[in-house]
Short mmCIF file of C-alpha atoms in Angstrom, two decimals:
data_model
loop_
_atom_site.label_atom_id
_atom_site.label_comp_id
_atom_site.label_asym_id
_atom_site.label_seq_id
_atom_site.Cartn_x
_atom_site.Cartn_y
_atom_site.Cartn_z
CA UNK U 19 13.41 15.95 7.23
CA UNK U 20 9.81 14.72 7.41
CA UNK U 21 7.33 16.52 5.16
CA UNK U 22 4.02 17.65 6.64
CA UNK U 23 1.49 17.73 3.78
CA UNK U 24 -2.08 19.04 3.97
CA UNK U 25 -4.36 18.38 1.00
CA UNK U 26 -7.42 20.64 0.75
CA UNK U 27 -10.26 19.54 -1.50
CA UNK U 28 -13.98 20.20 -1.48
CA UNK U 29 -16.94 21.80 -3.14
CA UNK U 30 -16.55 24.93 -5.23
CA UNK U 31 -17.60 27.87 -3.08
CA UNK U 32 -17.02 26.01 0.19
CA UNK U 33 -14.04 28.10 1.32
CA UNK U 34 -10.92 26.36 0.01
CA UNK U 35 -9.20 29.69 -0.64
CA UNK U 36 -9.91 30.77 2.94
CA UNK U 37 -8.49 27.48 4.23
CA UNK U 38 -5.38 27.83 2.10
CA UNK U 39 -4.80 31.37 3.38
CA UNK U 40 -5.10 30.06 6.95
CA UNK U 41 -2.42 27.47 6.27
CA UNK U 42 -0.21 30.08 4.64
CA UNK U 43 -0.53 32.16 7.80
CA UNK U 44 0.46 29.05 9.79
CA UNK U 45 3.71 28.74 7.86
CA UNK U 46 2.79 26.31 5.10
CA UNK U 47 4.07 26.64 1.55
CA UNK U 48 0.78 26.72 -0.36
CA UNK U 49 -0.12 25.76 -3.93
CA UNK U 50 -3.61 26.21 -5.38
CA UNK U 51 -5.21 24.00 -8.05
CA UNK U 52 -2.29 21.62 -8.51
CA UNK U 53 -3.11 19.05 -11.25
CA UNK U 54 -3.22 15.54 -9.75
CA UNK U 55 -0.63 14.34 -12.29
CA UNK U 56 1.89 16.67 -10.65
CA UNK U 57 1.19 15.71 -7.03
CA UNK U 58 3.80 12.96 -6.66
CA UNK U 59 6.66 14.75 -8.47
CA UNK U 60 5.83 18.02 -6.67
CA UNK U 61 6.02 16.33 -3.26
CA UNK U 62 9.28 14.64 -4.27
CA UNK U 63 10.72 18.04 -5.19
CA UNK U 64 9.65 19.57 -1.88
CA UNK U 65 11.23 16.69 0.04
CA UNK U 66 14.42 17.14 -1.94
CA UNK U 67 14.40 20.84 -1.03
CA UNK U 68 13.68 19.90 2.61
CA UNK U 69 10.47 21.89 2.78
CA UNK U 70 8.89 21.24 6.18
CA UNK U 71 5.21 22.04 5.58
CA UNK U 72 3.25 22.10 2.33
CA UNK U 73 -0.45 22.67 1.65
CA UNK U 74 -2.04 21.83 -1.70
CA UNK U 75 -5.54 22.64 -2.91
CA UNK U 76 -7.24 20.57 -5.60
CA UNK U 77 -10.73 20.91 -6.98
CA UNK U 78 -13.06 19.69 -9.67
CA UNK U 79 -11.25 21.74 -12.33
CA UNK U 80 -8.77 18.85 -12.43
CA UNK U 81 -11.56 16.82 -14.03
CA UNK U 82 -10.66 13.38 -15.27
CA UNK U 83 -7.46 13.27 -13.19
CA UNK U 84 -9.23 13.27 -9.82
CA UNK U 85 -9.55 9.45 -9.59
CA UNK U 86 -5.75 9.31 -9.44
CA UNK U 87 -5.59 11.13 -6.11
CA UNK U 88 -6.59 8.44 -3.53
CA UNK U 89 -3.98 6.01 -4.86
CA UNK U 90 -1.35 8.75 -4.91
CA UNK U 91 -2.12 9.64 -1.29
CA UNK U 92 -1.71 6.01 -0.24
CA UNK U 93 1.66 5.95 -1.98
CA UNK U 94 2.82 9.13 -0.24
CA UNK U 95 1.84 7.73 3.15
CA UNK U 96 3.85 4.57 2.45
CA UNK U 97 6.82 6.80 1.65
CA UNK U 98 6.63 8.39 5.09
CA UNK U 99 4.88 11.65 4.24
CA UNK U 100 2.82 12.98 7.15
CA UNK U 101 -0.45 13.58 5.32
CA UNK U 102 -3.75 15.15 6.33
CA UNK U 103 -6.60 15.38 3.85
CA UNK U 104 -9.33 17.97 4.52
CA UNK U 105 -12.57 18.20 2.55
CA UNK U 106 -14.64 21.39 2.76
CA UNK U 107 -18.36 20.85 2.25
CA UNK U 108 -21.51 22.98 2.34
CA UNK U 109 -25.19 22.40 1.79
CA UNK U 110 -26.50 22.94 -1.72
CA UNK U 111 -28.60 25.87 -0.51
CA UNK U 112 -25.53 27.57 0.95
CA UNK U 113 -23.55 27.07 -2.25
CA UNK U 114 -26.43 28.38 -4.38
CA UNK U 115 -26.59 31.49 -2.22
CA UNK U 116 -22.85 32.11 -2.46
CA UNK U 117 -22.71 31.75 -6.23
CA UNK U 118 -25.76 33.99 -6.57
CA UNK U 119 -24.30 36.68 -4.31
CA UNK U 120 -20.90 36.75 -6.00
CA UNK U 121 -22.14 36.21 -9.59
CA UNK U 122 -19.39 33.61 -10.01
CA UNK U 123 -19.77 30.76 -12.48
CA UNK U 124 -19.54 27.24 -11.15
CA UNK U 125 -16.63 25.46 -12.89
CA UNK U 126 -18.99 22.76 -14.15
CA UNK U 127 -21.69 25.17 -15.29
CA UNK U 128 -21.87 25.67 -19.06
CA UNK U 129 -24.12 28.71 -19.02
CA UNK U 130 -22.92 32.30 -18.80
CA UNK U 131 -24.75 35.10 -17.08
CA UNK U 132 -26.77 35.56 -13.93
CA UNK U 133 -27.36 32.83 -11.38
CA UNK U 134 -30.42 34.33 -9.71
CA UNK U 135 -33.10 33.38 -12.25
CA UNK U 136 -34.92 30.00 -12.24
CA UNK U 137 -33.21 28.42 -15.27
CA UNK U 138 -29.78 29.46 -14.07
CA UNK U 139 -30.57 28.18 -10.57
CA UNK U 140 -31.54 24.81 -12.04
CA UNK U 141 -28.33 24.61 -14.08
CA UNK U 142 -26.26 25.59 -11.04
CA UNK U 143 -27.97 23.01 -8.84
CA UNK U 144 -27.22 20.31 -11.42
CA UNK U 145 -23.57 21.40 -11.54
CA UNK U 146 -23.28 21.22 -7.75
CA UNK U 147 -24.78 17.74 -7.62
CA UNK U 148 -22.46 16.56 -10.41
CA UNK U 149 -19.51 17.96 -8.48
CA UNK U 150 -20.58 16.00 -5.39
CA UNK U 151 -20.49 12.80 -7.44
CA UNK U 152 -17.06 13.55 -8.88
CA UNK U 153 -15.58 14.35 -5.48
CA UNK U 154 -17.24 11.52 -3.52
CA UNK U 155 -14.11 9.35 -3.30
CA UNK U 156 -12.01 12.27 -2.07
CA UNK U 157 -14.62 13.11 0.56
CA UNK U 158 -14.74 9.53 1.83
CA UNK U 159 -11.02 9.51 2.51
CA UNK U 160 -10.81 12.95 4.13
CA UNK U 161 -11.70 14.76 7.32
CA UNK U 162 -14.77 16.84 6.48
CA UNK U 163 -15.43 20.42 7.60
CA UNK U 164 -18.93 21.80 7.11
CA UNK U 165 -18.67 25.47 6.12
CA UNK U 166 -22.38 26.03 5.45
CA UNK U 167 -23.03 28.58 8.18
CA UNK U 168 -19.64 29.50 9.61
CA UNK U 169 -17.78 32.73 8.96
CA UNK U 170 -14.39 32.85 7.20
CA UNK U 171 -12.65 33.72 10.48
CA UNK U 172 -14.22 30.65 12.13
CA UNK U 173 -13.06 28.45 9.25
CA UNK U 174 -9.53 29.80 9.53
CA UNK U 175 -9.54 29.03 13.25
CA UNK U 176 -10.87 25.50 12.69
CA UNK U 177 -8.22 24.76 10.06
CA UNK U 178 -5.36 25.98 12.24
CA UNK U 179 -6.63 23.98 15.21
CA UNK U 180 -6.97 20.77 13.18
CA UNK U 181 -3.49 20.89 11.67
CA UNK U 182 -1.91 21.67 15.04
CA UNK U 183 -3.32 18.49 16.62
CA UNK U 184 -0.94 15.50 16.87
CA UNK U 185 -1.19 13.46 13.68
CA UNK U 186 -0.11 10.18 15.20
CA UNK U 187 -3.21 9.68 17.33
CA UNK U 188 -6.96 9.82 16.91
CA UNK U 189 -8.34 13.31 17.54
CA UNK U 190 -11.90 13.80 18.74
CA UNK U 191 -13.70 16.95 17.65
CA UNK U 192 -16.66 17.70 19.94
CA UNK U 193 -19.03 20.17 18.29
CA UNK U 194 -22.13 21.83 19.73
CA UNK U 195 -24.82 23.08 17.36
CA UNK U 196 -28.42 24.26 17.09
CA UNK U 197 -30.84 21.95 15.31
CA UNK U 198 -32.80 24.98 14.12
CA UNK U 199 -29.79 25.88 11.93
CA UNK U 200 -29.20 22.38 10.60
CA UNK U 201 -27.10 19.33 11.46
CA UNK U 202 -23.36 19.73 10.66
CA UNK U 203 -22.35 17.88 7.49
CA UNK U 204 -19.00 16.96 9.04
CA UNK U 205 -20.48 14.98 11.96
CA UNK U 206 -19.52 11.31 12.31
CA UNK U 207 -21.90 10.88 15.26
CA UNK U 208 -24.88 13.09 16.14
CA UNK U 209 -26.53 13.15 19.55
CA UNK U 210 -29.84 14.96 20.05
CA UNK U 211 -30.15 16.39 23.58
CA UNK U 212 -33.24 18.53 23.07
CA UNK U 213 -35.23 16.37 25.50
CA UNK U 214 -33.04 17.49 28.44
CA UNK U 215 -34.11 20.27 30.86
CA UNK U 216 -33.53 23.62 29.16
CA UNK U 217 -31.86 26.56 30.98
CA UNK U 218 -33.40 28.86 28.37
CA UNK U 219 -36.61 28.87 30.40
CA UNK U 220 -34.82 30.14 33.51
CA UNK U 221 -34.65 33.91 33.15
CA UNK U 222 -31.35 34.31 34.99
CA UNK U 223 -29.69 31.59 32.90
CA UNK U 224 -31.09 32.52 29.48
CA UNK U 225 -28.32 35.01 28.52
CA UNK U 226 -25.55 32.68 29.72
CA UNK U 227 -24.01 29.65 27.99
CA UNK U 228 -23.09 26.10 28.90
CA UNK U 229 -19.60 27.34 29.78
CA UNK U 230 -20.87 29.54 32.62
CA UNK U 231 -20.88 28.21 36.18
CA UNK U 232 -24.56 28.97 36.99
CA UNK U 233 -25.67 26.96 33.93
CA UNK U 234 -23.21 24.17 34.72
CA UNK U 235 -24.45 23.92 38.30
CA UNK U 236 -28.11 23.96 37.18
CA UNK U 237 -27.62 21.21 34.59
CA UNK U 238 -25.69 19.05 37.04
CA UNK U 239 -28.71 19.04 39.35
CA UNK U 240 -30.73 17.06 36.77
CA UNK U 241 -30.38 13.28 36.64
CA UNK U 242 -31.32 13.10 32.94
CA UNK U 243 -28.35 15.29 32.03
CA UNK U 244 -25.97 13.00 33.92
CA UNK U 245 -27.59 9.96 32.30
CA UNK U 246 -27.19 11.42 28.80
CA UNK U 247 -23.55 12.24 29.48
CA UNK U 248 -22.91 8.70 30.72
CA UNK U 249 -24.61 7.16 27.67
CA UNK U 250 -22.53 9.22 25.22
CA UNK U 251 -19.35 8.54 27.18
CA UNK U 252 -20.02 4.79 27.24
CA UNK U 253 -20.77 4.68 23.51
CA UNK U 254 -17.56 6.49 22.60
CA UNK U 255 -15.39 4.46 24.97
CA UNK U 256 -16.73 1.28 23.39
CA UNK U 257 -15.86 2.28 19.79
CA UNK U 258 -12.89 4.67 19.86
CA UNK U 259 -10.22 1.98 19.90
CA UNK U 260 -11.80 0.37 16.83
CA UNK U 261 -11.90 3.74 15.06
CA UNK U 262 -8.24 4.33 15.89
CA UNK U 263 -7.33 0.90 14.52
CA UNK U 264 -9.15 1.88 11.32
CA UNK U 265 -6.55 4.67 10.87
CA UNK U 266 -9.00 7.50 11.43
CA UNK U 267 -7.35 10.86 12.07
CA UNK U 268 -10.41 12.73 13.32
CA UNK U 269 -13.83 11.77 14.59
CA UNK U 270 -16.40 14.55 14.92
CA UNK U 271 -19.02 14.09 17.63
CA UNK U 272 -21.82 16.63 17.19
CA UNK U 273 -24.19 17.35 20.05
CA UNK U 274 -27.26 19.42 19.26
CA UNK U 275 -29.93 21.21 21.24
CA UNK U 276 -32.47 23.80 20.18
CA UNK U 277 -30.32 26.93 20.27
CA UNK U 278 -26.80 25.54 20.59
CA UNK U 279 -26.18 27.70 23.65
CA UNK U 280 -26.70 25.75 26.87
CA UNK U 281 -27.15 21.97 26.92
CA UNK U 282 -25.05 21.01 23.91
CA UNK U 283 -22.29 23.43 24.93
CA UNK U 284 -22.21 22.02 28.46
CA UNK U 285 -21.92 18.43 27.24
CA UNK U 286 -19.23 19.28 24.67
CA UNK U 287 -17.15 20.99 27.37
CA UNK U 288 -17.49 18.06 29.77
CA UNK U 289 -16.80 15.37 27.17
CA UNK U 290 -13.79 17.16 25.70
CA UNK U 291 -12.30 17.50 29.17
CA UNK U 292 -12.84 13.82 29.99
CA UNK U 293 -11.68 12.31 26.70
CA UNK U 294 -8.76 14.73 26.39
CA UNK U 295 -6.98 12.71 29.07
CA UNK U 296 -6.45 9.78 26.67
CA UNK U 297 -7.13 11.17 23.20
CA UNK U 298 -6.59 14.42 21.40
CA UNK U 299 -9.76 16.45 22.00
CA UNK U 300 -10.85 19.66 20.28
CA UNK U 301 -13.94 21.75 20.94
CA UNK U 302 -16.17 23.69 18.57
CA UNK U 303 -19.25 25.69 19.47
CA UNK U 304 -20.79 26.48 16.11
CA UNK U 305 -23.31 29.00 17.38
CA UNK U 306 -20.97 30.66 19.89
CA UNK U 307 -17.58 30.80 18.19
CA UNK U 308 -16.85 34.34 17.16
CA UNK U 309 -16.16 35.34 13.59
#
């Protein structure tokens, strides 16, 4: 029996526990904070016991053992393990806010006490930046999910959608977003469509979204919208085969407008429909997806 293994890593406070709970709900046998030294023997045991799906979370608490992980993952892939590596990331500001709100200590922070005073904030910021350095190699080899401004329920939905996609082919994740709330950290490609005609200034269209027929019809009347779509489509068609040959599992294409409601949503819907014919295609609407 083939083993389906999901490795969850990422920044402290980025939602790894939420992701692990989502995988547990999806039927995975989950283990939190497994030391890297135990990864290979643990997987061997699960294969011996014919476990179908396993999810493992690792974080910076593993310290000096983390550099072992990329080589171990390569070895597991050569042994036929179906492996997906997910890295949860957040902006430093978001992580600072979460640690301050929960009064948790960062695992690399050496100071006890509150995290909402200037000295403690400085120490916490230094700990977060050190953690980024320690986890850089794991991030480079993983599919990144930006959890900075999404709700736990959204994260659970994203995780379940990602692991349900076919692993044998490249999967495109088309994501709409609002520039006023920041560019997603997980984007491989970012397209700015704020120069396109904006339905926000049409009173009857303002409360609607790019998934609604009146907005779709209005945007299709504008040549610049069609030209932008064609440019993005041409760019992706030119490079997707090369990305697939590079053994990429996921490529996230982020399309941003001012509010993340009309133009970016419209283009994400159209592109996902078109590219879903040949590739796996998932959709995210960061500002619309319910929590």
